[in-house]
PDB file of C-alpha atoms in Angstrom:
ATOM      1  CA  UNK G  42      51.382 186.106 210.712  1.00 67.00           C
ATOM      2  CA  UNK G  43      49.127 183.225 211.993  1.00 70.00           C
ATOM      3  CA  UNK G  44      49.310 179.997 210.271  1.00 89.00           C
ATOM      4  CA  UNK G  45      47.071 177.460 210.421  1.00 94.00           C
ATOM      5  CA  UNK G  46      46.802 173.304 210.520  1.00 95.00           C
ATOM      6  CA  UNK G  47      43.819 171.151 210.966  1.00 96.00           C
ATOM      7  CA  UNK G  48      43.564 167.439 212.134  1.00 96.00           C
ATOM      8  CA  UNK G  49      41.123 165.269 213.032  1.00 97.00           C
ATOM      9  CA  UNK G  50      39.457 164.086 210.032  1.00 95.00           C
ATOM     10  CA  UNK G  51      38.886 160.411 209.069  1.00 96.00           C
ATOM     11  CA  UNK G  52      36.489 158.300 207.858  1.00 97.00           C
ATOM     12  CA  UNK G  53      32.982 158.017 209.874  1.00 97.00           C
ATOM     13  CA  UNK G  54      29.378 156.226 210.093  1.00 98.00           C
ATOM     14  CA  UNK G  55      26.308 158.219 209.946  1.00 98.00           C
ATOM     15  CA  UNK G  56      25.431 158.780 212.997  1.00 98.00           C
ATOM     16  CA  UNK G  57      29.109 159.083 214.402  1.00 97.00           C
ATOM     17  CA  UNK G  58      30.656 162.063 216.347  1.00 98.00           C
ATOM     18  CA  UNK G  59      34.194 164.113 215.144  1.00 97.00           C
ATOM     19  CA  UNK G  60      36.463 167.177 216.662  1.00 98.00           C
ATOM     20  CA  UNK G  61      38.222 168.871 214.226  1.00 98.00           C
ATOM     21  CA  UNK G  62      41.260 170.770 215.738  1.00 98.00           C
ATOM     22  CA  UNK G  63      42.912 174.005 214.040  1.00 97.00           C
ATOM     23  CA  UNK G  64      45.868 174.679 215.613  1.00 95.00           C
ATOM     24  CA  UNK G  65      47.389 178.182 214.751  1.00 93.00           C
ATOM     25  CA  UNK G  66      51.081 179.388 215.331  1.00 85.00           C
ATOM     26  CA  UNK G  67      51.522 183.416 215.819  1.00 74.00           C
ATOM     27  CA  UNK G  68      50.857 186.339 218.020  1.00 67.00           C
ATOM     28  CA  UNK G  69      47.217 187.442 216.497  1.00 74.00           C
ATOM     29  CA  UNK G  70      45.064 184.258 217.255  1.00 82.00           C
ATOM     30  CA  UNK G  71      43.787 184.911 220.224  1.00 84.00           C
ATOM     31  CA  UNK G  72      42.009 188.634 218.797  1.00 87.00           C
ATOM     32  CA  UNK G  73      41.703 187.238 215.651  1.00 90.00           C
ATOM     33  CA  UNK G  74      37.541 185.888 214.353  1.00 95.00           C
ATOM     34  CA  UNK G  75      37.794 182.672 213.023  1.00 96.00           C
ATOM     35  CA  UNK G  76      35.683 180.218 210.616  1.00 97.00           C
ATOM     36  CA  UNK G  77      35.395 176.297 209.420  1.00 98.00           C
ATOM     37  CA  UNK G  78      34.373 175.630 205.780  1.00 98.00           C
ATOM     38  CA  UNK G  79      34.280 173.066 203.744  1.00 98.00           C
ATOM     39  CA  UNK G  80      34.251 171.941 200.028  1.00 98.00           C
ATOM     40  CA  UNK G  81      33.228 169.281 197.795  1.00 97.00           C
ATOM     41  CA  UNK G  82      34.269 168.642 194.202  1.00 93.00           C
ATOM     42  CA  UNK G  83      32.864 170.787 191.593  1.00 95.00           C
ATOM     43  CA  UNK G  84      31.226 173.470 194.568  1.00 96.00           C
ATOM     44  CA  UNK G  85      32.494 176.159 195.888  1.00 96.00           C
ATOM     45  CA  UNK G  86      33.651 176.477 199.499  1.00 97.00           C
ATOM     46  CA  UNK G  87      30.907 176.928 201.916  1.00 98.00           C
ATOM     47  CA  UNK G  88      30.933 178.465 205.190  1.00 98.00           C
ATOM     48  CA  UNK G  89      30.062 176.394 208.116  1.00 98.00           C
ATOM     49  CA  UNK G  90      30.501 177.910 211.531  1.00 98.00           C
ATOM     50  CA  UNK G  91      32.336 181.370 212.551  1.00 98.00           C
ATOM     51  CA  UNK G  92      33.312 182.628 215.861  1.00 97.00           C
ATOM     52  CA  UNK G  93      34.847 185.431 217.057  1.00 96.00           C
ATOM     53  CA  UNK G  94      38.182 186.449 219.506  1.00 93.00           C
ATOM     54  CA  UNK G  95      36.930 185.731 222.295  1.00 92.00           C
ATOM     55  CA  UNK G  96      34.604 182.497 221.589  1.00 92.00           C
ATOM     56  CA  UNK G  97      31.629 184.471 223.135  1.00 93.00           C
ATOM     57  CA  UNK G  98      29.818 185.088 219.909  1.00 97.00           C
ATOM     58  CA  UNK G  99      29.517 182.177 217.198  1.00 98.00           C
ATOM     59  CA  UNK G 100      27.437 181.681 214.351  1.00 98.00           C
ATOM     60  CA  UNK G 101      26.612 178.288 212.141  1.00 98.00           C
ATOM     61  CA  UNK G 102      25.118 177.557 208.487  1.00 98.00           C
ATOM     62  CA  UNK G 103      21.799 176.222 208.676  1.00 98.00           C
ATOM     63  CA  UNK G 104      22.702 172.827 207.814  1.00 98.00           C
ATOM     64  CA  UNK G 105      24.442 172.610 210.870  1.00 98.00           C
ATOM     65  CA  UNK G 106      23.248 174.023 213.298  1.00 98.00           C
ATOM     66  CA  UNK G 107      22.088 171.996 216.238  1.00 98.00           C
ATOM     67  CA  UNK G 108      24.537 169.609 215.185  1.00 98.00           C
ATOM     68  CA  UNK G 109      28.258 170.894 214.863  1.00 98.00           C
ATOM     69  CA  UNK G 110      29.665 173.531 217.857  1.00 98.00           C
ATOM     70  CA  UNK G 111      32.640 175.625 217.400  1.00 98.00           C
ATOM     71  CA  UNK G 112      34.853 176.531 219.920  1.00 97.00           C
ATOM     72  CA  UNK G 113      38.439 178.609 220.724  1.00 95.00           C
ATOM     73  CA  UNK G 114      40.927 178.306 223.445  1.00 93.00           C
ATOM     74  CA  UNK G 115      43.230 181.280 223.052  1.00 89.00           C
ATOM     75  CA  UNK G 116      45.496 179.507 225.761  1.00 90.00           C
ATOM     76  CA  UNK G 117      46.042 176.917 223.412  1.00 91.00           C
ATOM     77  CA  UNK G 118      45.590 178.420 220.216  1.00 92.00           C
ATOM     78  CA  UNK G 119      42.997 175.973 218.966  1.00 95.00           C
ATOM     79  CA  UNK G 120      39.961 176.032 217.402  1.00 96.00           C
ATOM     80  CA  UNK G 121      37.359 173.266 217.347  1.00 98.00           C
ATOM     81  CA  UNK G 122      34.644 171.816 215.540  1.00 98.00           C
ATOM     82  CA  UNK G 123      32.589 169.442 217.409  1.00 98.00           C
ATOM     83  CA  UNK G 124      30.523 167.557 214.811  1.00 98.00           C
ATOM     84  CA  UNK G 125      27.520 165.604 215.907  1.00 98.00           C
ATOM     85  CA  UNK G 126      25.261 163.266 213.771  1.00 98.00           C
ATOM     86  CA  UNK G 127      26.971 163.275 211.423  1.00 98.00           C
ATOM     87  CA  UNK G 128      25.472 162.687 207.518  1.00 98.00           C
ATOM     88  CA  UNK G 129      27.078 161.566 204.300  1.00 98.00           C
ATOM     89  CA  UNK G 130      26.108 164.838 203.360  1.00 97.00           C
ATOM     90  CA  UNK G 131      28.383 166.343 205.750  1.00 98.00           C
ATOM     91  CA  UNK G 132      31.542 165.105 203.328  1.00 98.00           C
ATOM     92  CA  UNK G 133      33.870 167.125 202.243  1.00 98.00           C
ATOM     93  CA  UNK G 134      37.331 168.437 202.841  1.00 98.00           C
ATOM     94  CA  UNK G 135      37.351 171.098 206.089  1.00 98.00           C
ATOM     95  CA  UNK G 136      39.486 174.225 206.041  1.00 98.00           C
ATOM     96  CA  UNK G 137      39.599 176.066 209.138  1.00 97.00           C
ATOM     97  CA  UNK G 138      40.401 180.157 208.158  1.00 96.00           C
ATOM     98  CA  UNK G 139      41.133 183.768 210.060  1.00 94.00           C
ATOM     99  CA  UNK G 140      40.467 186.901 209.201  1.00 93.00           C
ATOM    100  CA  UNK G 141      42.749 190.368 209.515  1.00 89.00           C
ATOM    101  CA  UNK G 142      39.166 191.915 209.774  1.00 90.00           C
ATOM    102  CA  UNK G 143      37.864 193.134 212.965  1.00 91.00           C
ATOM    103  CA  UNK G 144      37.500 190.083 215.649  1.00 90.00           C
ATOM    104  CA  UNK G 145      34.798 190.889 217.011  1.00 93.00           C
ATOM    105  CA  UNK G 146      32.150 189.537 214.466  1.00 95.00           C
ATOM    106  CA  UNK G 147      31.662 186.515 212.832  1.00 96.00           C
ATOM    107  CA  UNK G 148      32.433 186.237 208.785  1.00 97.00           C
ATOM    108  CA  UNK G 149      30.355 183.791 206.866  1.00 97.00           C
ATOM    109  CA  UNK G 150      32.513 184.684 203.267  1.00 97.00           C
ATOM    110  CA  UNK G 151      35.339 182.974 202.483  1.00 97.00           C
ATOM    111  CA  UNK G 152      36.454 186.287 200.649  1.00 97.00           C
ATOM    112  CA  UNK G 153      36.399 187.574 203.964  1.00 97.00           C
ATOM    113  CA  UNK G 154      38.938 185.393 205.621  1.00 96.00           C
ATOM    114  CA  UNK G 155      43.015 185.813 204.711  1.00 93.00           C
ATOM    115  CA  UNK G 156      44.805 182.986 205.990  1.00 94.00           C
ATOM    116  CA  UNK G 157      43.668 179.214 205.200  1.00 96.00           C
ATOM    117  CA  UNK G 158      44.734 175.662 206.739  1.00 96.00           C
ATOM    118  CA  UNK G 159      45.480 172.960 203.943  1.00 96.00           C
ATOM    119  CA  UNK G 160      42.559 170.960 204.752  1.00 97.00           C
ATOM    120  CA  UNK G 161      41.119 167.514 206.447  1.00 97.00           C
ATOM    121  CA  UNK G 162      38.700 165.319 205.044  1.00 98.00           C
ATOM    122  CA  UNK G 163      35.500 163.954 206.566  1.00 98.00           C
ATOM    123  CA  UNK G 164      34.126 161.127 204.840  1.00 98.00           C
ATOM    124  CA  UNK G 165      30.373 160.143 206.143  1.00 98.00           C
ATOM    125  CA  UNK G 166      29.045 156.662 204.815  1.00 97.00           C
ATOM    126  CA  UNK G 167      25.856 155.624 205.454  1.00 94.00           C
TER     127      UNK G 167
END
């Protein structure tokens, strides 16, 4: 059983950079396909960027993409989110989840994903 805990959220400027860190306890992480998603009042969770076991194959939500880059160290048991220029639109609370399903692909539904981290807020003023 993996478990999961995220850090690294805070309050930012547009414009200002942020590195989210899941940290996962248990045997499976490292062949286990991993996602960040995040959620705003009132909307549903969204997905944001997946990645598979090994970190070789990642995928992002078009609002994005050019701007955030996911990452896994198996060694560490850690996944990332490195979050570029940054919006106000990019607020919201960030969940970082795994999946029991196959690890080699990338998931972009949260019905997809099993286990969930409680969540870090971003807060982007402008």
């Amino acid at each position: 059983q993996v478990q999961l805990v995220e850090s690294g959220g805070g309050l930012l400027q547009a414009g200002d950079s942020l590195r989210l860190s899941c940290a996962a306890s248990g045997r499976t992480f490292s062949s286990s396909a991993m996602g960040w998603f995040r959620q705003v009042p009132g909307k549903e969770r969204e997905f944001v960027a997946g990645i598979n076991w090994t970190g070789g194959r990642t995928g992002y939500a078009d609002s994005v993409k050019g701007r955030f880059t996911v990452s896994k160290d198996n060694a560490k048991t850690t996944m990332y989110l490195e979050m570029n220029s940054l919006k106000p639109e990019d607020t919201a609370i960030y969940y970082c989840a795994a999946t029991y399903y196959s690890g080699a692909y990338i998931y972009t539904n949260a019905a997809e994903y099993n286990l969930w981290g409680q969540g870090t807020q971003v807060t982007v003023s402008s």
